[in-house]
Coordinates of C-alpha atoms and ligand atoms in Angstrom, one line a residue:
M5 CA 52.0 134.1 83.0
I6 CA 54.3 136.9 84.0
K7 CA 53.9 137.9 87.7
E8 CA 53.6 141.4 89.0
V9 CA 57.0 141.0 90.8
E10 CA 58.7 140.6 87.5
Y11 CA 57.0 143.7 86.0
R12 CA 58.0 145.6 89.2
A13 CA 61.6 144.4 88.8
R14 CA 61.6 145.5 85.1
R15 CA 60.4 149.0 86.1
E16 CA 63.0 149.1 88.8
R17 CA 65.8 148.2 86.3
V18 CA 64.6 150.8 83.8
S19 CA 64.3 153.4 86.6
C20 CA 67.8 152.7 87.7
A21 CA 69.0 153.2 84.2
L22 CA 67.6 156.7 84.1
K23 CA 69.9 159.6 85.0
K24 CA 69.4 160.9 88.5
N25 CA 66.7 163.5 88.8
S26 CA 64.6 162.2 85.9
L27 CA 61.0 161.5 84.9
A28 CA 60.1 158.9 82.3
I29 CA 56.7 158.8 80.7
I30 CA 55.5 155.7 78.8
F31 CA 52.1 155.7 77.1
S32 CA 49.7 152.9 76.3
A33 CA 49.0 152.3 72.6
R34 CA 46.3 154.4 71.0
I35 CA 43.2 152.9 69.4
Q36 CA 43.8 152.6 65.7
I37 CA 41.0 153.4 63.2
R38 CA 40.6 150.8 60.5
S39 CA 38.1 152.9 58.5
N40 CA 35.5 155.5 59.3
D41 CA 34.3 154.4 62.7
T42 CA 35.6 150.9 62.9
E43 CA 38.7 150.1 64.8
F44 CA 41.5 147.5 64.6
P45 CA 41.5 145.1 67.6
Y46 CA 43.4 146.9 70.4
R47 CA 46.9 145.7 71.2
Q48 CA 48.8 147.3 74.0
D49 CA 52.1 149.1 73.2
S50 CA 54.9 146.6 73.6
N51 CA 57.1 148.8 75.9
F52 CA 54.2 149.8 78.0
Y53 CA 53.1 146.1 78.3
Y54 CA 56.7 145.1 79.1
L55 CA 56.7 147.4 82.1
T56 CA 53.2 147.0 83.4
G57 CA 51.4 143.9 82.1
F58 CA 48.4 146.3 81.7
K59 CA 46.2 145.7 78.6
E60 CA 43.8 148.7 78.6
D61 CA 44.1 151.8 76.5
N62 CA 44.2 155.4 77.8
A63 CA 46.8 154.5 80.4
V64 CA 50.2 156.1 81.3
L65 CA 53.2 155.0 83.3
I66 CA 55.4 157.5 85.0
L67 CA 58.8 156.4 86.4
R68 CA 60.6 158.8 88.7
R69 CA 64.2 158.7 89.7
G70 CA 65.3 161.1 92.4
R71 CA 68.7 161.3 94.0
K72 CA 68.2 158.2 96.1
T73 CA 64.8 156.7 95.3
T74 CA 62.8 155.4 92.4
E75 CA 59.0 155.5 92.1
S76 CA 56.4 154.3 89.7
Y77 CA 52.9 155.7 89.0
L78 CA 50.2 154.1 86.8
F79 CA 47.3 156.1 85.3
V80 CA 44.3 154.1 84.2
Q81 CA 41.0 155.1 82.6
K82 CA 38.2 155.6 85.0
K83 CA 35.2 153.4 85.2
V84 CA 32.2 154.8 83.3
K85 CA 29.2 152.5 83.2
E86 CA 27.7 154.0 80.1
L87 CA 30.9 153.5 78.1
E88 CA 31.7 150.1 79.5
L89 CA 28.3 149.0 78.1
W90 CA 29.9 149.5 74.6
T91 CA 33.5 148.7 74.9
G92 CA 33.8 146.4 77.9
K93 CA 34.7 146.5 81.5
R94 CA 37.5 148.7 82.8
L95 CA 39.6 147.7 85.8
G96 CA 39.5 151.2 87.4
T97 CA 41.9 152.4 90.1
K98 CA 40.5 150.4 93.0
A99 CA 40.9 147.0 91.4
A100 CA 44.1 148.0 89.7
K101 CA 45.6 148.8 93.1
K102 CA 45.0 145.2 94.1
S103 CA 46.6 143.6 91.1
F104 CA 49.4 146.1 90.3
N105 CA 52.2 147.2 92.6
H106 CA 52.9 150.9 92.0
D107 CA 53.6 153.7 94.4
D108 CA 50.2 155.0 93.5
I109 CA 47.5 154.5 90.8
F110 CA 45.5 157.4 89.5
I111 CA 42.8 158.0 86.9
S112 CA 44.1 159.1 83.5
D113 CA 42.1 162.3 83.6
I114 CA 44.5 163.8 86.1
F115 CA 47.7 162.7 84.2
E116 CA 48.5 166.2 82.9
E117 CA 48.0 167.8 86.3
K118 CA 50.2 165.2 88.0
F119 CA 52.8 165.5 85.3
L120 CA 53.0 169.2 85.8
S121 CA 53.5 168.8 89.5
F122 CA 56.1 166.1 89.2
V123 CA 58.0 167.8 86.4
K124 CA 58.9 170.8 88.6
E125 CA 61.3 168.6 90.6
H126 CA 63.1 166.9 87.6
Q127 CA 65.7 168.0 85.2
N128 CA 65.6 165.2 82.6
I129 CA 62.6 163.9 80.7
Y130 CA 62.4 160.5 79.0
Y131 CA 59.7 159.5 76.5
D132 CA 59.4 157.6 73.3
F133 CA 60.5 160.0 70.5
S134 CA 58.7 157.9 67.9
F135 CA 55.3 158.1 69.6
E136 CA 52.9 160.4 67.9
D137 CA 50.3 161.5 70.3
K138 CA 48.6 164.6 71.7
R139 CA 50.0 163.6 75.1
V140 CA 53.6 163.5 73.8
D141 CA 53.0 167.0 72.2
F142 CA 51.9 168.2 75.6
I143 CA 55.1 166.9 77.3
R144 CA 57.3 168.4 74.6
E145 CA 55.5 171.7 74.8
K146 CA 55.6 171.9 78.6
T147 CA 59.3 171.0 78.9
K148 CA 60.9 172.4 75.7
H149 CA 62.7 175.3 77.2
F150 CA 64.4 173.9 80.3
R151 CA 64.6 170.1 80.2
V152 CA 67.0 167.6 78.7
H153 CA 65.1 165.0 76.6
F154 CA 66.0 161.3 76.2
N155 CA 64.4 158.5 74.4
I156 CA 63.0 156.0 76.8
A157 CA 62.6 153.4 74.0
T158 CA 66.4 153.0 73.9
L159 CA 66.6 152.0 77.6
I160 CA 63.6 149.7 77.5
G161 CA 65.0 148.0 74.3
R162 CA 68.2 147.2 76.2
E163 CA 66.2 145.5 79.0
R164 CA 64.2 143.5 76.5
L165 CA 67.3 141.9 75.0
I166 CA 67.6 139.2 77.6
K167 CA 64.5 137.1 78.1
S168 CA 63.5 135.8 81.6
P169 CA 62.5 132.2 82.1
A170 CA 58.8 133.3 82.2
E171 CA 59.2 135.0 78.8
I172 CA 60.9 132.0 77.3
K173 CA 58.0 129.9 78.6
L174 CA 55.5 132.1 76.7
I175 CA 57.5 132.0 73.5
T176 CA 57.7 128.2 73.8
K177 CA 53.9 128.1 74.3
A178 CA 53.5 130.3 71.2
L179 CA 55.7 127.9 69.3
S180 CA 53.8 124.9 70.4
I181 CA 50.7 126.4 68.8
T182 CA 52.6 127.5 65.7
K183 CA 53.8 123.9 65.3
E184 CA 50.3 122.7 65.1
A185 CA 49.5 125.2 62.4
H186 CA 52.5 124.4 60.3
H187 CA 51.8 120.6 60.6
Y188 CA 48.2 121.3 59.6
A189 CA 49.6 123.0 56.5
I190 CA 51.8 120.0 55.6
D191 CA 48.9 117.6 56.1
H192 CA 46.2 119.6 54.3
A193 CA 47.7 121.8 51.6
F194 CA 47.0 119.2 49.0
E195 CA 43.2 119.3 49.5
L196 CA 43.0 123.2 49.6
S197 CA 42.6 125.3 46.5
N198 CA 44.2 128.7 47.3
E199 CA 46.6 130.4 49.6
R200 CA 44.0 132.3 51.6
E201 CA 42.2 129.1 52.4
L202 CA 45.4 127.7 53.8
Q203 CA 46.1 131.0 55.7
A204 CA 42.6 130.7 57.2
G205 CA 43.3 127.1 58.3
I206 CA 46.6 128.2 59.9
E207 CA 45.0 131.1 61.8
Y208 CA 42.0 129.0 62.8
I209 CA 44.5 126.8 64.6
F210 CA 46.2 129.8 66.2
K211 CA 42.9 131.1 67.7
T212 CA 41.4 127.7 68.6
H213 CA 44.6 126.9 70.5
G214 CA 44.5 130.0 72.7
A215 CA 46.6 132.5 70.7
Y216 CA 45.3 136.0 70.6
S217 CA 46.2 136.4 66.9
D218 CA 49.0 136.1 64.4
A219 CA 52.2 137.8 65.5
Y220 CA 52.5 139.4 62.0
T221 CA 50.5 139.0 58.8
S222 CA 51.0 135.5 57.6
I223 CA 52.8 134.9 54.3
V224 CA 51.3 132.0 52.4
A225 CA 53.1 132.1 49.0
C226 CA 52.8 129.4 46.4
A227 CA 55.3 129.0 43.6
N228 CA 56.7 132.4 42.3
S229 CA 54.8 134.4 45.0
A230 CA 57.5 133.2 47.4
N231 CA 59.9 135.5 45.6
T232 CA 58.1 138.5 46.9
L233 CA 59.6 138.7 50.3
H234 CA 56.7 140.5 52.0
Y235 CA 54.0 138.8 50.1
I236 CA 50.8 139.1 52.1
N237 CA 48.0 139.1 49.5
N238 CA 47.8 135.3 49.8
D239 CA 45.2 135.3 46.9
K240 CA 46.7 132.8 44.4
K241 CA 45.9 129.2 43.6
L242 CA 47.8 126.4 45.3
V243 CA 49.3 124.6 42.3
D244 CA 50.0 120.9 42.2
G245 CA 53.8 120.3 41.8
E246 CA 54.8 123.7 43.3
L247 CA 56.1 124.7 46.7
I248 CA 54.4 126.9 49.3
L249 CA 56.5 129.2 51.5
I250 CA 54.6 129.7 54.7
D251 CA 55.9 132.4 57.1
A252 CA 53.4 132.3 60.0
G253 CA 53.6 132.5 63.8
C254 CA 51.1 133.2 66.5
E255 CA 51.2 135.7 69.3
Y256 CA 50.5 134.1 72.7
E257 CA 50.0 136.4 75.7
Y258 CA 52.0 139.1 74.0
Y259 CA 54.9 136.9 72.9
A260 CA 55.6 136.2 69.3
S261 CA 56.8 133.2 67.3
D262 CA 58.2 133.5 63.8
I263 CA 58.4 130.4 61.7
T264 CA 58.9 129.7 58.0
R265 CA 58.5 126.4 56.4
T266 CA 58.5 125.7 52.7
I267 CA 56.5 122.6 51.7
P268 CA 55.2 120.9 48.5
V269 CA 51.6 121.4 47.7
N270 CA 51.1 117.7 46.9
G271 CA 53.4 116.4 49.7
K272 CA 56.4 115.4 47.5
F273 CA 59.3 117.5 46.4
T274 CA 60.5 117.4 42.8
Q275 CA 64.2 116.7 42.2
A276 CA 65.0 120.4 41.6
Q277 CA 63.0 121.5 44.6
K278 CA 64.8 118.9 46.7
E279 CA 68.2 120.2 45.5
L280 CA 67.5 123.8 46.5
Y281 CA 65.7 122.9 49.7
S282 CA 68.5 120.6 50.9
M283 CA 71.0 123.3 50.3
V284 CA 69.1 125.9 52.3
L285 CA 68.3 123.5 55.1
D286 CA 71.9 122.5 55.3
V287 CA 72.9 126.1 55.7
E288 CA 70.2 126.8 58.2
K289 CA 71.4 123.9 60.4
K290 CA 75.0 125.0 60.2
I291 CA 74.2 128.5 61.2
I292 CA 72.0 127.4 64.1
S293 CA 74.9 125.2 65.3
M294 CA 77.2 128.3 65.4
V295 CA 74.9 130.1 67.9
R296 CA 76.6 130.6 71.3
P297 CA 77.4 133.4 73.7
D298 CA 79.9 136.0 72.4
I299 CA 79.4 135.2 68.7
L300 CA 78.3 138.2 66.6
R301 CA 75.2 138.3 64.5
S302 CA 77.3 139.7 61.7
S303 CA 79.5 136.6 61.8
L304 CA 76.4 134.5 61.4
Q305 CA 75.3 136.7 58.5
E306 CA 78.7 136.5 56.8
K307 CA 78.9 132.7 57.2
S308 CA 75.3 132.3 55.9
E309 CA 76.3 134.4 52.8
E310 CA 79.4 132.3 52.2
L311 CA 77.6 129.0 52.6
L312 CA 74.6 130.0 50.4
C313 CA 77.0 131.4 47.8
K314 CA 78.9 128.1 47.8
G315 CA 75.6 126.2 47.5
L316 CA 74.5 128.3 44.5
V317 CA 77.8 127.6 42.8
G318 CA 77.3 123.9 43.6
L319 CA 74.0 123.9 41.8
G320 CA 75.3 125.9 38.9
I321 CA 73.1 128.9 39.7
L322 CA 76.2 131.1 40.1
Q323 CA 79.4 130.4 38.2
G324 CA 82.9 131.3 39.3
D325 CA 85.1 131.6 42.3
V326 CA 83.1 131.8 45.6
K327 CA 85.4 134.4 47.1
K328 CA 85.1 136.7 44.1
L329 CA 81.4 136.2 43.8
L330 CA 81.0 137.1 47.5
K331 CA 83.1 140.2 47.0
M332 CA 81.0 141.3 44.1
K333 CA 77.9 140.4 46.2
K334 CA 76.5 138.3 43.4
H335 CA 74.7 136.1 45.9
K336 CA 72.6 139.0 47.1
K337 CA 70.3 138.7 44.1
Y338 CA 69.2 135.3 45.5
Y339 CA 69.7 136.0 49.3
P340 CA 68.8 139.6 49.8
H341 CA 67.9 139.6 53.5
G342 CA 69.4 139.2 56.9
I343 CA 70.1 135.9 58.7
G344 CA 67.8 136.8 61.6
H345 CA 66.6 139.3 64.2
W346 CA 65.7 139.5 67.8
M347 CA 62.3 138.2 68.7
G348 CA 60.1 138.6 71.8
I349 CA 57.1 140.8 72.5
D350 CA 57.5 142.0 69.0
V351 CA 58.3 139.7 66.2
H352 CA 61.1 142.1 65.3
D353 CA 61.9 142.8 68.8
T354 CA 62.8 146.5 69.3
C355 CA 66.1 145.7 71.0
P356 CA 69.4 147.3 69.9
Y357 CA 72.0 145.6 67.7
K358 CA 74.7 148.0 68.8
D359 CA 75.7 149.4 72.2
E360 CA 76.0 153.1 73.1
K361 CA 79.4 153.3 71.5
G362 CA 78.1 151.9 68.2
K363 CA 79.8 148.5 68.8
E364 CA 77.9 145.4 67.8
I365 CA 76.3 143.6 70.7
P366 CA 77.4 139.9 70.8
L367 CA 74.9 137.1 71.6
M368 CA 74.3 136.5 75.3
P369 CA 72.4 133.8 77.1
G370 CA 68.7 134.7 77.3
M371 CA 68.6 136.3 73.9
V372 CA 66.2 134.9 71.3
M373 CA 66.8 135.3 67.6
T374 CA 65.5 133.9 64.4
I375 CA 67.7 132.1 61.9
E376 CA 66.2 132.3 58.5
P377 CA 68.3 131.8 55.4
G378 CA 66.5 131.8 52.1
I379 CA 67.0 131.5 48.3
Y380 CA 64.7 133.2 45.8
I381 CA 64.8 132.6 42.1
D382 CA 62.4 134.6 40.0
K383 CA 60.4 132.8 37.4
D384 CA 61.8 135.1 34.7
D385 CA 65.4 134.8 35.7
K386 CA 66.9 133.4 32.4
S387 CA 70.4 133.2 33.9
V388 CA 69.3 130.2 35.9
A389 CA 68.4 126.7 34.7
R390 CA 64.7 126.5 34.0
K391 CA 64.1 123.8 36.6
Y392 CA 65.0 126.2 39.4
R393 CA 63.0 129.2 38.2
G394 CA 60.0 130.3 40.2
I395 CA 61.2 128.6 43.4
G396 CA 61.5 130.6 46.7
I397 CA 62.7 128.8 49.8
R398 CA 63.1 130.1 53.3
I399 CA 63.5 128.0 56.5
E400 CA 63.2 129.9 59.8
D401 CA 63.5 128.8 63.4
D402 CA 63.5 130.6 66.7
I403 CA 66.7 130.1 68.7
L404 CA 67.5 130.8 72.4
V405 CA 71.1 131.6 73.3
T406 CA 72.1 129.5 76.3
Y407 CA 75.3 129.3 78.4
E408 CA 76.3 126.1 76.6
G409 CA 75.4 127.4 73.1
Y410 CA 71.8 127.4 72.0
E411 CA 68.4 125.7 72.2
N412 CA 66.3 125.5 69.1
L413 CA 62.9 126.4 70.6
S414 CA 61.1 125.3 67.4
K415 CA 63.0 122.1 66.8
N416 CA 59.7 120.1 66.9
I417 CA 58.4 121.8 63.8
T418 CA 59.0 119.4 60.9
K419 CA 61.6 120.5 58.3
E420 CA 63.4 117.4 57.1
I421 CA 62.4 116.4 53.6
S422 CA 61.8 112.8 54.6
E423 CA 59.5 113.9 57.5
I424 CA 57.6 116.4 55.4
E425 CA 57.0 113.7 52.7
G426 CA 56.4 111.0 55.3
R427 CA 53.7 112.6 57.3
D428 CA 50.4 110.7 57.4
S429 CA 47.4 113.0 57.0
Ligands
LIG268 N1 58.0 137.1 59.6 C1 58.9 138.1 59.4 C2 60.3 137.7 59.5 O1 60.6 136.6 59.2 O2 61.2 138.5 59.7
MN269 MN1 61.9 136.4 61.0
MN270 MN1 59.2 135.0 59.5

């Protein structure tokens, strides 16, 4: 769990990053309609949650930075018995004041009134430019002629880059649940008949082990389905002799995990599958071993492209000189995506990759990123030997940058061929 003192410290850091004489407004997520009058399960906005730990909708956070002081105000929905009967208990201001440490806590109904009184004293306004909401329109409208506007999401994204020990604990917990789910898949895929059944088994484990949900829609892709990078239909048969690419990770207390494993349906790799898998695994391990403070993500990207290109030449999938092939980007056909991304409250954590001057931000202790090389060979790619066609392989782990180098937070999730083949179910 993350304690209120940590949320308070985050608010303080973001407030200090505001220009003097500023007001920042951060809104809770809106309820999203699924269809007609049914709603998606509510999930708090990541930035709002990062600064408050408050999970209810219809809430607002205001941060003020004056000349010398910073202040923080939370607005929460008021308690209404008749509504709580339908949608659940609300904390209300009285209880919120006991659990949350703000300069004051008001009901949301008076947000506009308070905003208008605060705004008189402040020159600069910060809010999330990407947020589409009536309340944002209100702020824009009321301040358009005489205020300087900044995007608060940029400042919060910077703070979210470095994870605290408490955050790393939650990611580790998410990964311990995700491990169970992937091991279930290795042990049970052979007795299941389709991708969705396997997806259901994985997500059953997420929820029965205390996770709120998946951190993103699970990809369970058998055979050639794996060559669609964002395949989420998960509606095909599990075919004996084929591989399944499973990209699935749970969210635990608002923290993501993001793991891909590629496993044989029947528990044994064919020779061709082994050749491709070993090559990708080898590259993944090499790139992970390069992770350390000060290295650039782009260097990891470049190295992964070089190693995968070499591997493709080794297997005869590409022919020619590796340097020339790289220059002509021939490997991109088989490895079209990035080596990894920041991960945290969001699976693709909304932290910057470049600093204010546009310079790439190097890795620093406390950052968490995925490493996820992959090779995808379409079933109809006649330029490749038949034995490799219809195979898509990605292997993905979640890596913490440490002062010494790195810690693979998902190292306990099986990925060696001998271990996958050797598991007793
Ligand atoms: N699961 C999404 C990704 O790997 O980036
Ligand atoms: Mn990923
Ligand atoms: Mn993934």
